[in-house]
PDB file of N, CA and C and ligand atoms in Angstrom:
ATOM      1  N   MET A   1      -2.445 -20.740  -2.641  1.00 97.00           N
ATOM      2  CA  MET A   1      -3.616 -21.216  -1.896  1.00 97.00           C
ATOM      3  C   MET A   1      -4.625 -20.072  -1.734  1.00 97.00           C
ATOM      4  N   TYR A   2      -5.886 -20.495  -1.546  1.00 98.00           N
ATOM      5  CA  TYR A   2      -6.886 -19.471  -1.295  1.00 98.00           C
ATOM      6  C   TYR A   2      -6.807 -18.985   0.153  1.00 98.00           C
ATOM      7  N   VAL A   3      -6.738 -17.685   0.314  1.00 98.00           N
ATOM      8  CA  VAL A   3      -6.771 -17.077   1.638  1.00 98.00           C
ATOM      9  C   VAL A   3      -8.213 -16.689   1.960  1.00 98.00           C
ATOM     10  N   CYS A   4      -8.853 -16.094   0.998  1.00 98.00           N
ATOM     11  CA  CYS A   4     -10.203 -15.563   1.191  1.00 98.00           C
ATOM     12  C   CYS A   4     -11.178 -16.281   0.256  1.00 98.00           C
ATOM     13  N   LEU A   5     -12.024 -17.113   0.842  1.00 98.00           N
ATOM     14  CA  LEU A   5     -12.985 -17.856   0.023  1.00 98.00           C
ATOM     15  C   LEU A   5     -14.136 -16.965  -0.421  1.00 98.00           C
ATOM     16  N   CYS A   6     -14.516 -16.020   0.406  1.00 98.00           N
ATOM     17  CA  CYS A   6     -15.626 -15.129   0.031  1.00 98.00           C
ATOM     18  C   CYS A   6     -15.333 -14.380  -1.262  1.00 98.00           C
ATOM     19  N   LYS A   7     -14.099 -13.881  -1.361  1.00 98.00           N
ATOM     20  CA  LYS A   7     -13.750 -13.042  -2.513  1.00 98.00           C
ATOM     21  C   LYS A   7     -12.813 -13.751  -3.495  1.00 98.00           C
ATOM     22  N   GLY A   8     -12.448 -15.000  -3.208  1.00 98.00           N
ATOM     23  CA  GLY A   8     -11.590 -15.761  -4.125  1.00 98.00           C
ATOM     24  C   GLY A   8     -10.205 -15.170  -4.258  1.00 98.00           C
ATOM     25  N   VAL A   9      -9.619 -14.759  -3.125  1.00 98.00           N
ATOM     26  CA  VAL A   9      -8.298 -14.130  -3.160  1.00 98.00           C
ATOM     27  C   VAL A   9      -7.233 -15.134  -2.693  1.00 98.00           C
ATOM     28  N   THR A  10      -6.187 -15.267  -3.479  1.00 98.00           N
ATOM     29  CA  THR A  10      -5.082 -16.185  -3.139  1.00 98.00           C
ATOM     30  C   THR A  10      -3.935 -15.426  -2.475  1.00 98.00           C
ATOM     31  N   ASP A  11      -3.013 -16.187  -1.879  1.00 98.00           N
ATOM     32  CA  ASP A  11      -1.812 -15.553  -1.315  1.00 98.00           C
ATOM     33  C   ASP A  11      -1.029 -14.851  -2.426  1.00 98.00           C
ATOM     34  N   HIS A  12      -1.015 -15.469  -3.602  1.00 98.00           N
ATOM     35  CA  HIS A  12      -0.323 -14.858  -4.746  1.00 98.00           C
ATOM     36  C   HIS A  12      -0.919 -13.473  -5.073  1.00 98.00           C
ATOM     37  N   ARG A  13      -2.231 -13.400  -5.023  1.00 98.00           N
ATOM     38  CA  ARG A  13      -2.905 -12.122  -5.339  1.00 98.00           C
ATOM     39  C   ARG A  13      -2.551 -11.046  -4.317  1.00 98.00           C
ATOM     40  N   ILE A  14      -2.420 -11.443  -3.050  1.00 98.00           N
ATOM     41  CA  ILE A  14      -2.034 -10.471  -2.017  1.00 98.00           C
ATOM     42  C   ILE A  14      -0.616  -9.971  -2.285  1.00 98.00           C
ATOM     43  N   ARG A  15       0.294 -10.899  -2.592  1.00 98.00           N
ATOM     44  CA  ARG A  15       1.682 -10.480  -2.886  1.00 98.00           C
ATOM     45  C   ARG A  15       1.728  -9.570  -4.109  1.00 98.00           C
ATOM     46  N   GLN A  16       0.903  -9.908  -5.078  1.00 98.00           N
ATOM     47  CA  GLN A  16       0.840  -9.082  -6.292  1.00 98.00           C
ATOM     48  C   GLN A  16       0.366  -7.666  -5.954  1.00 98.00           C
ATOM     49  N   ALA A  17      -0.620  -7.565  -5.068  1.00 98.00           N
ATOM     50  CA  ALA A  17      -1.124  -6.241  -4.673  1.00 98.00           C
ATOM     51  C   ALA A  17      -0.007  -5.435  -4.009  1.00 98.00           C
ATOM     52  N   VAL A  18       0.814  -6.101  -3.196  1.00 98.00           N
ATOM     53  CA  VAL A  18       1.931  -5.404  -2.547  1.00 98.00           C
ATOM     54  C   VAL A  18       2.963  -4.972  -3.598  1.00 98.00           C
ATOM     55  N   GLU A  19       3.256  -5.876  -4.547  1.00 98.00           N
ATOM     56  CA  GLU A  19       4.186  -5.517  -5.633  1.00 98.00           C
ATOM     57  C   GLU A  19       3.672  -4.306  -6.403  1.00 98.00           C
ATOM     58  N   GLU A  20       2.363  -4.198  -6.506  1.00 98.00           N
ATOM     59  CA  GLU A  20       1.767  -3.094  -7.263  1.00 98.00           C
ATOM     60  C   GLU A  20       1.596  -1.836  -6.418  1.00 98.00           C
ATOM     61  N   GLY A  21       2.049  -1.879  -5.159  1.00 98.00           N
ATOM     62  CA  GLY A  21       2.074  -0.644  -4.386  1.00 98.00           C
ATOM     63  C   GLY A  21       1.334  -0.634  -3.064  1.00 98.00           C
ATOM     64  N   ALA A  22       0.541  -1.666  -2.774  1.00 98.00           N
ATOM     65  CA  ALA A  22      -0.172  -1.673  -1.489  1.00 98.00           C
ATOM     66  C   ALA A  22       0.847  -1.795  -0.360  1.00 98.00           C
ATOM     67  N   ARG A  23       0.670  -1.014   0.690  1.00 98.00           N
ATOM     68  CA  ARG A  23       1.651  -1.000   1.781  1.00 98.00           C
ATOM     69  C   ARG A  23       1.042  -1.334   3.137  1.00 98.00           C
ATOM     70  N   SER A  24      -0.226  -1.654   3.153  1.00 98.00           N
ATOM     71  CA  SER A  24      -0.881  -1.978   4.415  1.00 98.00           C
ATOM     72  C   SER A  24      -2.021  -2.955   4.137  1.00 98.00           C
ATOM     73  N   TRP A  25      -2.476  -3.596   5.211  1.00 98.00           N
ATOM     74  CA  TRP A  25      -3.609  -4.514   5.092  1.00 98.00           C
ATOM     75  C   TRP A  25      -4.813  -3.787   4.530  1.00 98.00           C
ATOM     76  N   ARG A  26      -5.025  -2.566   4.961  1.00 98.00           N
ATOM     77  CA  ARG A  26      -6.158  -1.780   4.475  1.00 98.00           C
ATOM     78  C   ARG A  26      -6.076  -1.572   2.947  1.00 98.00           C
ATOM     79  N   GLU A  27      -4.866  -1.319   2.481  1.00 98.00           N
ATOM     80  CA  GLU A  27      -4.700  -1.118   1.031  1.00 98.00           C
ATOM     81  C   GLU A  27      -4.889  -2.426   0.267  1.00 98.00           C
ATOM     82  N   VAL A  28      -4.414  -3.533   0.863  1.00 98.00           N
ATOM     83  CA  VAL A  28      -4.632  -4.841   0.234  1.00 98.00           C
ATOM     84  C   VAL A  28      -6.125  -5.150   0.175  1.00 98.00           C
ATOM     85  N   GLN A  29      -6.830  -4.829   1.250  1.00 98.00           N
ATOM     86  CA  GLN A  29      -8.283  -5.034   1.258  1.00 98.00           C
ATOM     87  C   GLN A  29      -8.949  -4.229   0.147  1.00 98.00           C
ATOM     88  N   ARG A  30      -8.528  -3.000   0.024  1.00 98.00           N
ATOM     89  CA  ARG A  30      -9.103  -2.117  -0.999  1.00 98.00           C
ATOM     90  C   ARG A  30      -8.834  -2.671  -2.396  1.00 98.00           C
ATOM     91  N   ASP A  31      -7.598  -3.149  -2.619  1.00 98.00           N
ATOM     92  CA  ASP A  31      -7.200  -3.582  -3.958  1.00 98.00           C
ATOM     93  C   ASP A  31      -7.718  -4.965  -4.333  1.00 98.00           C
ATOM     94  N   THR A  32      -7.886  -5.863  -3.348  1.00 98.00           N
ATOM     95  CA  THR A  32      -8.248  -7.249  -3.673  1.00 98.00           C
ATOM     96  C   THR A  32      -9.642  -7.635  -3.193  1.00 98.00           C
ATOM     97  N   GLY A  33     -10.172  -6.929  -2.231  1.00 98.00           N
ATOM     98  CA  GLY A  33     -11.452  -7.313  -1.628  1.00 98.00           C
ATOM     99  C   GLY A  33     -11.276  -8.321  -0.504  1.00 98.00           C
ATOM    100  N   CYS A  34     -10.051  -8.791  -0.304  1.00 98.00           N
ATOM    101  CA  CYS A  34      -9.767  -9.786   0.736  1.00 98.00           C
ATOM    102  C   CYS A  34     -10.233  -9.268   2.104  1.00 98.00           C
ATOM    103  N   GLY A  35     -10.970 -10.096   2.813  1.00 98.00           N
ATOM    104  CA  GLY A  35     -11.380  -9.735   4.173  1.00 98.00           C
ATOM    105  C   GLY A  35     -12.514  -8.726   4.258  1.00 98.00           C
ATOM    106  N   THR A  36     -13.174  -8.474   3.162  1.00 98.00           N
ATOM    107  CA  THR A  36     -14.212  -7.442   3.192  1.00 98.00           C
ATOM    108  C   THR A  36     -15.617  -8.020   3.338  1.00 98.00           C
ATOM    109  N   GLN A  37     -15.702  -9.356   3.464  1.00 98.00           N
ATOM    110  CA  GLN A  37     -17.041  -9.926   3.632  1.00 98.00           C
ATOM    111  C   GLN A  37     -17.205 -10.511   5.035  1.00 98.00           C
ATOM    112  N   CYS A  38     -16.858 -11.803   5.232  1.00 98.00           N
ATOM    113  CA  CYS A  38     -17.072 -12.390   6.573  1.00 98.00           C
ATOM    114  C   CYS A  38     -15.952 -12.031   7.550  1.00 98.00           C
ATOM    115  N   GLY A  39     -14.763 -11.721   6.998  1.00 98.00           N
ATOM    116  CA  GLY A  39     -13.646 -11.306   7.846  1.00 98.00           C
ATOM    117  C   GLY A  39     -12.825 -12.436   8.441  1.00 98.00           C
ATOM    118  N   LYS A  40     -13.190 -13.698   8.165  1.00 98.00           N
ATOM    119  CA  LYS A  40     -12.458 -14.835   8.744  1.00 98.00           C
ATOM    120  C   LYS A  40     -11.020 -14.923   8.256  1.00 98.00           C
ATOM    121  N   CYS A  41     -10.759 -14.392   7.093  1.00 98.00           N
ATOM    122  CA  CYS A  41      -9.419 -14.508   6.510  1.00 98.00           C
ATOM    123  C   CYS A  41      -8.504 -13.371   6.955  1.00 98.00           C
ATOM    124  N   ALA A  42      -8.999 -12.460   7.772  1.00 98.00           N
ATOM    125  CA  ALA A  42      -8.230 -11.248   8.083  1.00 98.00           C
ATOM    126  C   ALA A  42      -6.882 -11.556   8.729  1.00 98.00           C
ATOM    127  N   CYS A  43      -6.867 -12.526   9.666  1.00 98.00           N
ATOM    128  CA  CYS A  43      -5.619 -12.812  10.380  1.00 98.00           C
ATOM    129  C   CYS A  43      -4.550 -13.313   9.406  1.00 98.00           C
ATOM    130  N   VAL A  44      -4.914 -14.287   8.570  1.00 98.00           N
ATOM    131  CA  VAL A  44      -3.962 -14.835   7.598  1.00 98.00           C
ATOM    132  C   VAL A  44      -3.605 -13.767   6.554  1.00 98.00           C
ATOM    133  N   GLY A  45      -4.600 -13.025   6.118  1.00 98.00           N
ATOM    134  CA  GLY A  45      -4.350 -11.983   5.127  1.00 98.00           C
ATOM    135  C   GLY A  45      -3.377 -10.929   5.626  1.00 98.00           C
ATOM    136  N   LYS A  46      -3.541 -10.539   6.878  1.00 98.00           N
ATOM    137  CA  LYS A  46      -2.626  -9.539   7.468  1.00 98.00           C
ATOM    138  C   LYS A  46      -1.213 -10.077   7.544  1.00 98.00           C
ATOM    139  N   THR A  47      -1.078 -11.349   7.947  1.00 98.00           N
ATOM    140  CA  THR A  47       0.254 -11.955   8.066  1.00 98.00           C
ATOM    141  C   THR A  47       0.954 -11.994   6.712  1.00 98.00           C
ATOM    142  N   ILE A  48       0.246 -12.420   5.680  1.00 98.00           N
ATOM    143  CA  ILE A  48       0.845 -12.488   4.346  1.00 98.00           C
ATOM    144  C   ILE A  48       1.204 -11.085   3.856  1.00 98.00           C
ATOM    145  N   THR A  49       0.319 -10.124   4.130  1.00 98.00           N
ATOM    146  CA  THR A  49       0.603  -8.735   3.734  1.00 98.00           C
ATOM    147  C   THR A  49       1.867  -8.225   4.416  1.00 98.00           C
ATOM    148  N   ARG A  50       1.972  -8.468   5.717  1.00 98.00           N
ATOM    149  CA  ARG A  50       3.139  -7.991   6.473  1.00 98.00           C
ATOM    150  C   ARG A  50       4.426  -8.608   5.920  1.00 98.00           C
ATOM    151  N   ASP A  51       4.397  -9.924   5.697  1.00 98.00           N
ATOM    152  CA  ASP A  51       5.580 -10.605   5.143  1.00 98.00           C
ATOM    153  C   ASP A  51       5.962 -10.024   3.783  1.00 98.00           C
ATOM    154  N   ALA A  52       4.950  -9.798   2.952  1.00 98.00           N
ATOM    155  CA  ALA A  52       5.215  -9.297   1.603  1.00 98.00           C
ATOM    156  C   ALA A  52       5.781  -7.875   1.642  1.00 98.00           C
ATOM    157  N   VAL A  53       5.227  -7.043   2.526  1.00 98.00           N
ATOM    158  CA  VAL A  53       5.705  -5.654   2.630  1.00 98.00           C
ATOM    159  C   VAL A  53       7.148  -5.638   3.141  1.00 98.00           C
ATOM    160  N   MET A  54       7.452  -6.512   4.105  1.00 98.00           N
ATOM    161  CA  MET A  54       8.813  -6.540   4.668  1.00 98.00           C
ATOM    162  C   MET A  54       9.836  -7.049   3.671  1.00 98.00           C
ATOM    163  N   SER A  55       9.416  -7.904   2.753  1.00 95.00           N
ATOM    164  CA  SER A  55      10.387  -8.436   1.786  1.00 95.00           C
ATOM    165  C   SER A  55      10.460  -7.601   0.516  1.00 95.00           C
ATOM    166  N   GLU A  56       9.743  -6.491   0.482  1.00 86.00           N
ATOM    167  CA  GLU A  56       9.814  -5.596  -0.694  1.00 86.00           C
ATOM    168  C   GLU A  56      11.139  -4.865  -0.731  1.00 86.00           C
TER     169      GLU A  56
HETATM  170 FE1  FES B 101     -12.312 -13.488   3.357  1.00 51.30          FE
HETATM  171 FE2  FES B 101     -14.742 -14.206   4.097  1.00 51.30          FE
HETATM  172  S1  FES B 101     -13.022 -15.487   3.739  1.00 51.30           S
HETATM  173  S2  FES B 101     -14.001 -12.203   3.793  1.00 51.30           S
END
């Protein structure tokens, strides 16, 4: 599903960023652009990032 409509970032893309080494929401933002425009997706993006980092 799309998490970030501004930047077209999916939950899959966030998990992929974590698999590729991102370890924090800030790093996911840097790698995907998620949450860098209107910021509405930040809460969901952070949750998915946290889950993905914990299951690594
Ligand atoms: Fe993600 Fe706007 S929906 S920055």
